[in-house]
Coordinates of C-alpha atoms in Angstrom, one line a residue:
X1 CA 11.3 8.3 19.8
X2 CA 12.8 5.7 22.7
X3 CA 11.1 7.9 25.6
X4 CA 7.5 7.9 24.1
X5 CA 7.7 4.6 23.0
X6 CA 8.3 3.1 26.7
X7 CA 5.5 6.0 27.9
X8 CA 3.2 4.4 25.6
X9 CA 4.4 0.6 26.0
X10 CA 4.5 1.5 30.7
X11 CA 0.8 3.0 30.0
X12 CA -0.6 0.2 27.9
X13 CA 0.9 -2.3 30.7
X14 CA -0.7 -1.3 33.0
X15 CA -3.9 -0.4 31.6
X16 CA -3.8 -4.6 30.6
X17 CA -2.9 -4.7 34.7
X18 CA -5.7 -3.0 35.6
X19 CA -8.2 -4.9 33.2
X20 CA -6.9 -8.2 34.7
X21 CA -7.1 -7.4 38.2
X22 CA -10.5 -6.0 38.4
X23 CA -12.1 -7.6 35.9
X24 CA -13.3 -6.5 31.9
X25 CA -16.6 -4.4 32.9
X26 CA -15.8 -2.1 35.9
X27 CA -14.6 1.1 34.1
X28 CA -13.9 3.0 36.6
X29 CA -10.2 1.5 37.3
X30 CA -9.8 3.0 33.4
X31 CA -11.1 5.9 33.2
X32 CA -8.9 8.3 35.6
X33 CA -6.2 7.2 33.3
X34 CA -7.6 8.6 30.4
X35 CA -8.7 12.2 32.5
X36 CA -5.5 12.5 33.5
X37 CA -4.0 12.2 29.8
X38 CA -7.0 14.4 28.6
X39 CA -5.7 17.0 31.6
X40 CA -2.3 17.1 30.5
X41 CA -3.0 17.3 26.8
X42 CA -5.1 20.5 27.3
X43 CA -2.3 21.9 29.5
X44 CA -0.2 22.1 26.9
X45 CA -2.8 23.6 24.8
X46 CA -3.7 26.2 27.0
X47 CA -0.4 27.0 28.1
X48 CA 2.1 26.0 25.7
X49 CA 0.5 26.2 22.1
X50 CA -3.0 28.4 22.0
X51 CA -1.3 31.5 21.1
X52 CA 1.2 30.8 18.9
X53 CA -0.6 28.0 16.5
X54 CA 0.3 30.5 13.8
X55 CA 4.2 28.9 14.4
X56 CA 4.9 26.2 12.7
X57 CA 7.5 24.7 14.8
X58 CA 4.9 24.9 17.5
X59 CA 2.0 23.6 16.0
X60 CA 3.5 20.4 14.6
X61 CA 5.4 19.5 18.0
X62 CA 2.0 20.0 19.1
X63 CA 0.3 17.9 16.3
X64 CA 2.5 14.7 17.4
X65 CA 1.7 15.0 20.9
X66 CA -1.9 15.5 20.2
X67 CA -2.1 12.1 18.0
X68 CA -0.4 9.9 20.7
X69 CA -1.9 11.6 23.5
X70 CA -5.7 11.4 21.7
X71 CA -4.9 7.6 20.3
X72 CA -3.9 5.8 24.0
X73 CA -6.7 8.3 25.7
X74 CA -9.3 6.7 22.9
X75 CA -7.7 3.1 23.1
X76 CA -8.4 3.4 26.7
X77 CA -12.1 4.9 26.6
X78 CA -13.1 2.2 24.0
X79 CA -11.5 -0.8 25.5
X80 CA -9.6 -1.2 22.2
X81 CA -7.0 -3.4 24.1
X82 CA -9.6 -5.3 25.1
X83 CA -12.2 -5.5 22.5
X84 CA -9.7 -4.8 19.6
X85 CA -9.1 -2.8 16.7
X86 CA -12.2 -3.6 15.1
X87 CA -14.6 -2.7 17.6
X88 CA -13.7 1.1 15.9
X89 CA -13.7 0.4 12.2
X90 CA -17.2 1.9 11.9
X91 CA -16.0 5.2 12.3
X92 CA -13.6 7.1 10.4
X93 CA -10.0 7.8 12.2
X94 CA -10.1 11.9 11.7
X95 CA -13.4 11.5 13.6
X96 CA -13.0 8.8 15.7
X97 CA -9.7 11.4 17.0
X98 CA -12.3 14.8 17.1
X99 CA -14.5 12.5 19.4
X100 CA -11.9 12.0 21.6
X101 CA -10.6 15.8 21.7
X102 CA -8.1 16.2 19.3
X103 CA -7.8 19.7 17.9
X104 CA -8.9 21.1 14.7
X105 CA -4.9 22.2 14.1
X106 CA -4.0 18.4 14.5
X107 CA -6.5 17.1 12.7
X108 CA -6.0 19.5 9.6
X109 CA -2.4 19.1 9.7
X110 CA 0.3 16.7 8.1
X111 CA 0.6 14.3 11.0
X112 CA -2.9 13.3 10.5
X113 CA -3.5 13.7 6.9
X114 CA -0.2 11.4 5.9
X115 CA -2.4 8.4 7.4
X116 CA -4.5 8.7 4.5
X117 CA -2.1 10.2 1.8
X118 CA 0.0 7.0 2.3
X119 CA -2.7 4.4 1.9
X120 CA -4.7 6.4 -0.7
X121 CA -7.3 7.9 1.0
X122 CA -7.9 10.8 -0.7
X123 CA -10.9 9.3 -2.4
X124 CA -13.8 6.5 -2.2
X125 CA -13.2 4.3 -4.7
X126 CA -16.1 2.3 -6.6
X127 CA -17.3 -1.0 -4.9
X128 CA -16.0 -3.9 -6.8
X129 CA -19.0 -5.2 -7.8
X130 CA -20.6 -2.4 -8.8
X131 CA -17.3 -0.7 -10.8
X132 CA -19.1 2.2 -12.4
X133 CA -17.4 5.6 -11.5
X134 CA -20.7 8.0 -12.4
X135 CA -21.9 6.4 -9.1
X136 CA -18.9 7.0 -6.9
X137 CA -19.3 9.5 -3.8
X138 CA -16.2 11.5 -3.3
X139 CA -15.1 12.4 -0.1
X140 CA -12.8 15.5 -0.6
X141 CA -10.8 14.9 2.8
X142 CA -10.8 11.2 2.4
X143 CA -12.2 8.0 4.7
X144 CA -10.1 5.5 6.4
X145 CA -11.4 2.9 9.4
X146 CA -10.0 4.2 12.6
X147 CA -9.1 0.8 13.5
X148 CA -7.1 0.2 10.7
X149 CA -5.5 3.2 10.7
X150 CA -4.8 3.6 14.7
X151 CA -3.6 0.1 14.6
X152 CA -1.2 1.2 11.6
X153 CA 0.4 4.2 13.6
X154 CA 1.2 2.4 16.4
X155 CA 2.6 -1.1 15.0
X156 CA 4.6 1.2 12.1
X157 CA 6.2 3.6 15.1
X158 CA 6.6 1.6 17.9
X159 CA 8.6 -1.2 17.1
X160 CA 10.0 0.7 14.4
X161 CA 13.5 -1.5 14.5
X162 CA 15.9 1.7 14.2
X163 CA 13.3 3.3 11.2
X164 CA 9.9 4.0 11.3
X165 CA 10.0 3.3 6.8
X166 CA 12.6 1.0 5.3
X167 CA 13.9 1.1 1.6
X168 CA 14.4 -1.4 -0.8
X169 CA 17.6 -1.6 -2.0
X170 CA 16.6 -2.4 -5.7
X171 CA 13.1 -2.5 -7.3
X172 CA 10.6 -4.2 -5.3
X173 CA 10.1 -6.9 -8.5
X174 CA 14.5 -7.8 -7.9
X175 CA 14.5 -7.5 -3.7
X176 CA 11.0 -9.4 -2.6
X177 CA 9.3 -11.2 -5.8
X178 CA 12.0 -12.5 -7.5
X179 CA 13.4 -14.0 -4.4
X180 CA 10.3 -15.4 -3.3
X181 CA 10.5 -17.0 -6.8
X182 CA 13.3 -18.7 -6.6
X183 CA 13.2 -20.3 -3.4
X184 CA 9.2 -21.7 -4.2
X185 CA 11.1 -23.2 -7.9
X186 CA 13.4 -24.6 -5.3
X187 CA 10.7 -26.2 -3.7
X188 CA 9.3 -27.2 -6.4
X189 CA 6.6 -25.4 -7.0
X190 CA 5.2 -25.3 -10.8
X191 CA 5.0 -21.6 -12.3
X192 CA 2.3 -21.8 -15.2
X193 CA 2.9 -18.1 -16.6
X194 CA 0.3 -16.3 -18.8
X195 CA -2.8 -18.5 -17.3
X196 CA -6.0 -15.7 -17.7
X197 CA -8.5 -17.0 -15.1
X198 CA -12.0 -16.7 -16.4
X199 CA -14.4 -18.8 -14.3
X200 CA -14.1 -20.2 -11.0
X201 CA -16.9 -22.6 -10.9
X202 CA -18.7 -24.4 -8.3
X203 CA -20.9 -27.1 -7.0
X204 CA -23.3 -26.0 -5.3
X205 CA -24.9 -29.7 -3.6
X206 CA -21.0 -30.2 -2.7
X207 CA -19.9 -26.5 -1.3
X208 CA -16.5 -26.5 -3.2
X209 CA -15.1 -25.1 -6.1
X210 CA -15.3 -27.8 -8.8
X211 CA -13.2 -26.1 -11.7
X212 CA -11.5 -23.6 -13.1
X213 CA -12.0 -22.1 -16.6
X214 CA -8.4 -20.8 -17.8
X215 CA -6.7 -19.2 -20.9
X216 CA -3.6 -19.6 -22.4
X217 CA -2.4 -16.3 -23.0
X218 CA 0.9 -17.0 -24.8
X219 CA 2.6 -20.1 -26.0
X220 CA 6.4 -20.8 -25.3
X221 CA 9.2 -21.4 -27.7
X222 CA 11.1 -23.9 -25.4
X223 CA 8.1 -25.2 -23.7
X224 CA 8.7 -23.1 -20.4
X225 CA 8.9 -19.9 -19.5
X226 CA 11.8 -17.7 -17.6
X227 CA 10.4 -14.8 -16.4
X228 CA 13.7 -13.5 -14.8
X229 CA 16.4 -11.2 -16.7
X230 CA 20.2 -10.7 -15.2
X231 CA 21.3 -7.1 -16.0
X232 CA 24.3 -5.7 -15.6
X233 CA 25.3 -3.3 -12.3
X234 CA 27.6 -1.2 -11.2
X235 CA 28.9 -1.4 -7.5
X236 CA 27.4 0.4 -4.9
X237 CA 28.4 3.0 -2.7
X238 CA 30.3 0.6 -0.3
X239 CA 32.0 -1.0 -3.5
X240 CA 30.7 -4.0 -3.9
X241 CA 27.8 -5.8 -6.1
X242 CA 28.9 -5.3 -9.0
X243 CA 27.9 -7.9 -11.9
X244 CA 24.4 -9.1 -12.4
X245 CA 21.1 -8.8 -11.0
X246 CA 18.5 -11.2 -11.3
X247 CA 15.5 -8.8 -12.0
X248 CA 11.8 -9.2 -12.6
X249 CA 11.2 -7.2 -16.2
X250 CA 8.9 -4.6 -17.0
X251 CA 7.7 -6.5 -19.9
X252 CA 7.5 -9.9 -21.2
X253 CA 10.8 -11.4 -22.2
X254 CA 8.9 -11.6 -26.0
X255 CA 11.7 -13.8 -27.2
X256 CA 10.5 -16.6 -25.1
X257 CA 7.2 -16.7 -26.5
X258 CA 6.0 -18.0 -29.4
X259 CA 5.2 -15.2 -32.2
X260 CA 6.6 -12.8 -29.5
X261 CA 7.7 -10.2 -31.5
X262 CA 4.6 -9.7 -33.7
X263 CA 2.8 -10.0 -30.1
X264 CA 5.0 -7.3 -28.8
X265 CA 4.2 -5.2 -32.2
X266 CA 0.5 -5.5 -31.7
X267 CA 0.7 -3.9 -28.1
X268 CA -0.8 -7.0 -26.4
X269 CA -1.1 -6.4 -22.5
X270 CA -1.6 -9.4 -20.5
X271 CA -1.7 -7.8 -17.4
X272 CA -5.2 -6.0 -18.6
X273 CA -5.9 -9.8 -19.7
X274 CA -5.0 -10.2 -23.7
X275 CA -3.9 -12.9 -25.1
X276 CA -3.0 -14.4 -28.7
X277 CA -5.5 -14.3 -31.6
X278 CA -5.1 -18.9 -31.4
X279 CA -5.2 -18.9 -27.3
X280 CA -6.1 -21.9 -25.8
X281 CA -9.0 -22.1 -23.2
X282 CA -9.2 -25.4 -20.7
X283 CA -10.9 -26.2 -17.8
X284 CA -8.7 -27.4 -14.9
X285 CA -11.2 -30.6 -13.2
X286 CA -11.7 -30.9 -9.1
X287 CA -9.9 -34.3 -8.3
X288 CA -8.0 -34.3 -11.5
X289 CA -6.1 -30.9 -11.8
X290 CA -6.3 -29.9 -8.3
X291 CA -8.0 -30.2 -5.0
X292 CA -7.7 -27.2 -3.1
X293 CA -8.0 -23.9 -4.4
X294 CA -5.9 -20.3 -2.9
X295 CA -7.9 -17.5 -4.5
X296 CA -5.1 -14.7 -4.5
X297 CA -6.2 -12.8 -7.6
X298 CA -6.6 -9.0 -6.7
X299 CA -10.2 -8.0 -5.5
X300 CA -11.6 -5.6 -8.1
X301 CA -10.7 -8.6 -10.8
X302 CA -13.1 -11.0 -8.4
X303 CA -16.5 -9.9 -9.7
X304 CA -16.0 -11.0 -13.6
X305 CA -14.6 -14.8 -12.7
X306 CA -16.5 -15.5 -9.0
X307 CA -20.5 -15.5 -10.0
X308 CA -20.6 -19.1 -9.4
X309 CA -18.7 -18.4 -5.6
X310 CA -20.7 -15.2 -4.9
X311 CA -24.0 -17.1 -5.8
X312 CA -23.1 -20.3 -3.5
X313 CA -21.5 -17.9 -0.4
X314 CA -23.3 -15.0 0.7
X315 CA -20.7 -13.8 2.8
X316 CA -18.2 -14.4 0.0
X317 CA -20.7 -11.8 -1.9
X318 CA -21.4 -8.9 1.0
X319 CA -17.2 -9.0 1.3
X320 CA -17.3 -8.2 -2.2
X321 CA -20.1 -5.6 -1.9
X322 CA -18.3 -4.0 0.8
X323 CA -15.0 -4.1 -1.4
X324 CA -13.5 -0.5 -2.5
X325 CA -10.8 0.1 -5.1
X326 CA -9.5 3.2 -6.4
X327 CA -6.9 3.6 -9.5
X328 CA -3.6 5.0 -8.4
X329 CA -0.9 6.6 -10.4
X330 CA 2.6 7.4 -10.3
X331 CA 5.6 9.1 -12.2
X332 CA 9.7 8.6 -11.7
X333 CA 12.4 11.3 -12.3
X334 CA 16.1 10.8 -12.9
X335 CA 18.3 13.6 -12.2
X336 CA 21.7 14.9 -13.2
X337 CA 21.9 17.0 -9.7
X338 CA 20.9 16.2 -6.1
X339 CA 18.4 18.3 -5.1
X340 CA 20.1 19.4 -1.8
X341 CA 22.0 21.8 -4.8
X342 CA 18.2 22.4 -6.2
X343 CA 17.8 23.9 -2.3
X344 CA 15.7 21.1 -0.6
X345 CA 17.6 20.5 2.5
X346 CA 16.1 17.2 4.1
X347 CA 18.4 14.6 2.4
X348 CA 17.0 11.2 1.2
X349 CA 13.5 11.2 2.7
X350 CA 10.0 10.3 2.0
X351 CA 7.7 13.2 1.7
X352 CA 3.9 12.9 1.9
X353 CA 1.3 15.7 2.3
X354 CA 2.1 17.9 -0.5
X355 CA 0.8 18.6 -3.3
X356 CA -2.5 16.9 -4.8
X357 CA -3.4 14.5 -5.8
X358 CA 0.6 13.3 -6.4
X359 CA 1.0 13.6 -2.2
X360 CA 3.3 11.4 -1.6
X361 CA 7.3 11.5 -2.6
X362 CA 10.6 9.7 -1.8
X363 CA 14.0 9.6 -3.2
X364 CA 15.1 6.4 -4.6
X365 CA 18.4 7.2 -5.3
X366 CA 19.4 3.8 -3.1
X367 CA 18.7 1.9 -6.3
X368 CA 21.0 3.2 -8.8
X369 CA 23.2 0.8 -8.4
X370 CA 20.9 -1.8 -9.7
X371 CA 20.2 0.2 -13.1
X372 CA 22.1 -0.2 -15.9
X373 CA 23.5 3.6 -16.4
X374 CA 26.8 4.0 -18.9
X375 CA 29.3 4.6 -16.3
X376 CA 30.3 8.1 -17.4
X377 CA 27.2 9.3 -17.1
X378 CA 25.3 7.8 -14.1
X379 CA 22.1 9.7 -12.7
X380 CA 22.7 12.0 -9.4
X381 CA 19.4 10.8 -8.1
X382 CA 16.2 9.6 -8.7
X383 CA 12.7 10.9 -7.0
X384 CA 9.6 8.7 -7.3
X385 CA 6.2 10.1 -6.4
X386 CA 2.8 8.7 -6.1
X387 CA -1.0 9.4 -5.9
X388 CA -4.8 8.8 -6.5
X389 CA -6.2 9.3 -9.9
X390 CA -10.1 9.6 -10.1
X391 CA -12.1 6.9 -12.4
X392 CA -13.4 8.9 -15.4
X393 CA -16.9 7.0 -17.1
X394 CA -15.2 5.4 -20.3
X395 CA -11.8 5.3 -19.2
X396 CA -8.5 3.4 -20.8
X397 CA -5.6 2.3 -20.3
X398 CA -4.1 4.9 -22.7
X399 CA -6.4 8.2 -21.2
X400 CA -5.6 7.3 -18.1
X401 CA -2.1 7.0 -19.1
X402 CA -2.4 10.3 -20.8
X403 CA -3.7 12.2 -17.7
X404 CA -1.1 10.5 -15.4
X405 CA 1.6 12.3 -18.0
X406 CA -0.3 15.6 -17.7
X407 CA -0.6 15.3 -13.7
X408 CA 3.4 14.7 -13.4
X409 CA 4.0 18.0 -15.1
X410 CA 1.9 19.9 -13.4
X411 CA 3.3 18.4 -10.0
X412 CA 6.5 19.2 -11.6
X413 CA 6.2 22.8 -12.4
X414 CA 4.5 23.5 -8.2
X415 CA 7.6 21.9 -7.0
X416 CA 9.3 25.1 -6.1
X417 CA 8.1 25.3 -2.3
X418 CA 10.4 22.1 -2.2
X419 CA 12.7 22.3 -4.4
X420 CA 13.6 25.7 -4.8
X421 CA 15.5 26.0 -8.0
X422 CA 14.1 23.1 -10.1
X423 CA 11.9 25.5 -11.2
X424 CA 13.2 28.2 -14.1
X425 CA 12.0 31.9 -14.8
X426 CA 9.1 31.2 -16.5
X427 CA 7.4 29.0 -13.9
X428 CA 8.1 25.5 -15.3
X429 CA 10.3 22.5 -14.2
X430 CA 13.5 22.8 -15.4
X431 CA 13.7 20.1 -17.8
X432 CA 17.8 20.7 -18.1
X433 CA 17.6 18.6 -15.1
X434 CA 16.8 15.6 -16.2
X435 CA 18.9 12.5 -17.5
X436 CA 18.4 11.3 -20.8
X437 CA 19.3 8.3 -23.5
X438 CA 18.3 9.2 -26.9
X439 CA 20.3 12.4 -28.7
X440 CA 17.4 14.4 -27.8
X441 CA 14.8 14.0 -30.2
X442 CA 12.2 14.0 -27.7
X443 CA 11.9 16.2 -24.8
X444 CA 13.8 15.0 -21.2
X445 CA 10.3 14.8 -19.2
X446 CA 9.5 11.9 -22.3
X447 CA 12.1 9.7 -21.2
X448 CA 11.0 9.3 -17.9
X449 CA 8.0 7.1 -16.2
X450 CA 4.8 7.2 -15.6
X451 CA 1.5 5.2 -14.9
X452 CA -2.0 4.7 -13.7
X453 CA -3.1 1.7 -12.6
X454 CA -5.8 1.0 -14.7
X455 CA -6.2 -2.8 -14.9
X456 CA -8.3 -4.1 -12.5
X457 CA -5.9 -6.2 -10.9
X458 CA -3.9 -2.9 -10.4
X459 CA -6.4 -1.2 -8.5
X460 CA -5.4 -0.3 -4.4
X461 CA -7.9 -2.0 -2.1
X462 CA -9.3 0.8 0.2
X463 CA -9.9 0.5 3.9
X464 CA -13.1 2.8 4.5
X465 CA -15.2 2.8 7.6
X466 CA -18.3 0.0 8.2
X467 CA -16.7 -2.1 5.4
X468 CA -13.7 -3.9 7.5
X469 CA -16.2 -6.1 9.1
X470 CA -17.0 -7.6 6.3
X471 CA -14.3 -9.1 5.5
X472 CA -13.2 -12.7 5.4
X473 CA -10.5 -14.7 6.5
X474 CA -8.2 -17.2 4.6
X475 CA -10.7 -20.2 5.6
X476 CA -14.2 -17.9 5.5
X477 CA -14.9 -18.0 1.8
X478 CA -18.2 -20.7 2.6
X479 CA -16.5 -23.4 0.4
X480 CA -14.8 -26.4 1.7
X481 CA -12.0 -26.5 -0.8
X482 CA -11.5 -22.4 -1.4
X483 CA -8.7 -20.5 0.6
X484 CA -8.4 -16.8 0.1
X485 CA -5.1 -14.6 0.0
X486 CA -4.8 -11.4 -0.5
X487 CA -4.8 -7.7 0.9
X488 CA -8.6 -7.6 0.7
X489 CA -8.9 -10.2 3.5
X490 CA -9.2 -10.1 7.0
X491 CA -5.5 -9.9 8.4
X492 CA -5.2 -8.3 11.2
X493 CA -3.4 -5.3 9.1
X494 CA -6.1 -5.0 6.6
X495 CA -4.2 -2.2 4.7
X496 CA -3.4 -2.0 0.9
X497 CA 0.0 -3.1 1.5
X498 CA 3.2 -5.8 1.3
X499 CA 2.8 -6.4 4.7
X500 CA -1.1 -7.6 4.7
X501 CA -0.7 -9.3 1.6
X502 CA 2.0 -11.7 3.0
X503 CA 0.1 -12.3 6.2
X504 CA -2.8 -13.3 4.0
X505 CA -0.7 -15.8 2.2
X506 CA 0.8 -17.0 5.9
X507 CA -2.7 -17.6 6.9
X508 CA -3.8 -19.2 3.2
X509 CA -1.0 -21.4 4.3
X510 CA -1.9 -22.0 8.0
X511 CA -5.7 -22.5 6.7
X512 CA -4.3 -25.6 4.5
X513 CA -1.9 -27.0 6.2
X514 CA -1.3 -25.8 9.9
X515 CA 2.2 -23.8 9.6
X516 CA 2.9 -21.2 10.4
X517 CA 1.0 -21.3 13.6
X518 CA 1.6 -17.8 14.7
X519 CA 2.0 -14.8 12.0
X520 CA 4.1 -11.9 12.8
X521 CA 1.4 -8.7 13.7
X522 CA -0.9 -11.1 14.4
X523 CA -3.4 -9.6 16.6
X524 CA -2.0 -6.7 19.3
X525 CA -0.2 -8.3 22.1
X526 CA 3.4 -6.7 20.3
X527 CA 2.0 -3.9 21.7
X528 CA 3.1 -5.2 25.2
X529 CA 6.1 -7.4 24.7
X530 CA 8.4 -8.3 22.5
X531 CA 7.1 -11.3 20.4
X532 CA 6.2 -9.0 17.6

């Protein structure tokens, strides 16, 4: 914790020392630090660990001294201080760690393999533009750029600010989007809600983007649309918050729009991009409409609406080419018991690591609170838990649906190893368990959630090796008037995550109008002060 932290931050200080004081290309003022951190790793080996790797206890203390020890002997040997992260994305992290002498235990074992269970690894997903799955390699151990992931590990244990993982206290929709919301209304920003992007044409003599072919998904009854509901809550555990919650719904608040029940009826998605049978189309005009343009739509949606950009910006188009997605999936379980009495001793925790391809758990239980549960009969806890699913050639929303359902069960009925007696006699989940609403027509397992993200505006942007470079930053899209935001830009953090995407928008901001002038994980210098 504290004691390897200010090991890592005292060695990476002076390792800067030593690179300013004699200068960026003499390496032998580097080196002998790395031997010696080489020499004491295989000490412990040899002494400490060699015999009994068949103990667990052993051969995961061992495991997290091998990853730090590898990482700051690698980050020294390739001048990754100096150079950057970057300068390693060409390789991926499992080898880039093997090259450097980390052992077959550590790089088989959970320490390792949680870097690419949490940022869904487990798979290469299809280039975005080329989407078709028949032509997909698999990788059965997964591929992430070393870069991205070393840089990762450090900046998500270091300056961990008491945790190394932080939970929302309420749905990520209610504690971060609908905020964010509000205060842009505030502002003054203008929401225009079910607006389908289509085109996103350009002129080529000019170099900007020149207009914008949109449709009207939906029509309002009131002319406006409020996409926030309150709901009612209970207080939580410290007593207070009870009352409402502004919340961001699941599903369109159908009474708002126009013909919205007979929409809802006819299972229109306009997240997959439906619309109404009488939908509008227009074409917003450069100079009219708009002048600049932030192109934050999610990167395996790009292909279909960015021809014109792709055609005008050849790096715009190798970014894209070099652009992997993969689907994801996950399922949520509400309990009547907490399973500390089902025998799984570890309290609220995140899990990762377990079993395929649903690796990665955690108990939610933190937001009960915020859900609107009858008060005599509130849910002990809840577990969420998360995963790949592969692309299948003719997929749909409702098959992939289907095998998300059948992959929860199964995940369900292996659980025993974790939670002991959640599993009955006969080998299956204990559905007993399991809160319901309904009188109990339908099994308990029917009532809960599931998903795979299917749409392409779902899909997880991957980070795979010789693909990082490619990527382009905020004001790198070749056209004078085109700002890009988004996860699947260069970012520093270049991770499928909440983190990248905001630094994205920071520097979509930064691009048009000079603020902020320095983003939070910016770079690597919080590696040897404070400012990050």
């Amino acid at each position: 914790g504290d004691r390897l932290e200010a090991v890592m931050v005292g060695a990476v200080g002076r390792h800067l020392d030593r690179r300013h004081r004699h200068g960026g290309t003499d390496r032998r003022h580097i080196h002998p630090v790395a031997w010696a951190l080489e020499r004491l790793r295989n000490q412990i080996w040899r002494r400490h660990v060699r015999d009994h790797v068949e103990h667990d206890a052993t051969r995961h203390w061992f495991s997290l001294i091998d990853v730090f020890l590898t990482s700051v002997i690698g980050m020294i040997r390739d001048d990754v201080l100096t150079l950057g992260f970057g300068q390693i994305d060409d390789q991926d992290f499992r080898e880039w760690l093997a090259g450097h002498g980390a052992k077959p235990t550590t790089l088989e074992g959970p320490d390792v393999r949680a870097s690419y269970d949490q940022v869904f690894a487990g798979s290469a997903g299809p280039a975005v533009t080329n989407p078709d799955p028949s032509t997909t390699e698999r990788a059965g151990e997964g591929r992430i750029a070393a870069g991205v992931a070393l840089y990762a590990m450090w900046r998500t244990n270091l300056p961990g600010r008491g945790s190394v993982m932080w939970q929302a206290s309420a749905g990520m929709g209610d504690t971060a989007i609908a905020p964010m919301y509000e205060t842009l209304v505030a502002r003054g920003v203008k929401f225009e809600f079910f607006s389908k992007v289509t085109r996103v044409g350009v002129d080529a003599d000019r170099g900007v983007v020149d207009g914008i072919g949109i449709v009207r998904q939906a029509e309002f009854v009131s002319g406006s649309y409020e996409p926030l509901r309150d709901v009612t809550v209970r207080a939580d555990a410290s007593g207070s918050g009870a009352g409402s919650l502004r919340c961001w719904p699941s599903e369109p608040n159908w009474d708002q729009l126009v013909d919205g029940e007979q929409l809802r009826e006819a299972g229109l998605d306009f997240e997959a991009g439906d619309h109404a049978p009488d939908a509008e189309t227009v074409e917003l005009r450069l100079g009219t409409d708009f002048d600049d343009v932030v192109l934050a739509i999610s990167a395996a949606a790009l292909p279909s609406i960015c021809s014109e950009v792709m055609a005008a910006s050849p790096a715009f188009e190798q970014m894209l080419s070099q652009t992997h997605t993969i689907m994801t999936q996950a399922f949520q379980i509400w309990l009547n018991t907490s399973p500390a009495v089902l025998g799984f001793p570890y309290g609220e925790v995140a899990t990762s690591t377990f079993i395929e391809p649903l690796d990665t758990g955690a108990d939610n239980s933190q937001v009960l609170w915020s859900e609107n549960w009858p008060e005599e009969g509130p849910p002990a806890a809840v577990w969420y838990f998360c995963g790949v699913i592969d692309d299948v050639e003719g997929d749909t929303q409702a098959s992939t649906t289907a095998r998300a359902k059948a992959d929860a069960r199964s995940y369900l009925d292996q659980i025993g190893p974790q939670w002991p007696d959640a599993v009955g006699e006969d080998g299956t989940f204990r559905q007993d368990l399991l809160v319901t609403r309904t009188d109990g027509s339908s099994e308990p397992f029917d009532q809960q959630y599931w998903r795979a993200n299917w749409t392409p505006t779902e899909r997880y942007v991957q980070s795979l090796p010789g693909t990082i470079g490619a990527r382009l930053r905020a004001d790198e899209s070749g056209l004078a008037n085109l700002i890009l935001a988004g996860d699947w830009t260069s970012n520093s953090f270049n991770l499928g995550a909440v983190e990248a995407t905001v630094m994205s928008g920071m520097a979509a901001s930064r691009a048009i109008c000079g603020s902020p002038k320095r983003i939070a994980w910016e770079g690597h210098q919080w590696l040897t002060d404070d400012r990050g």
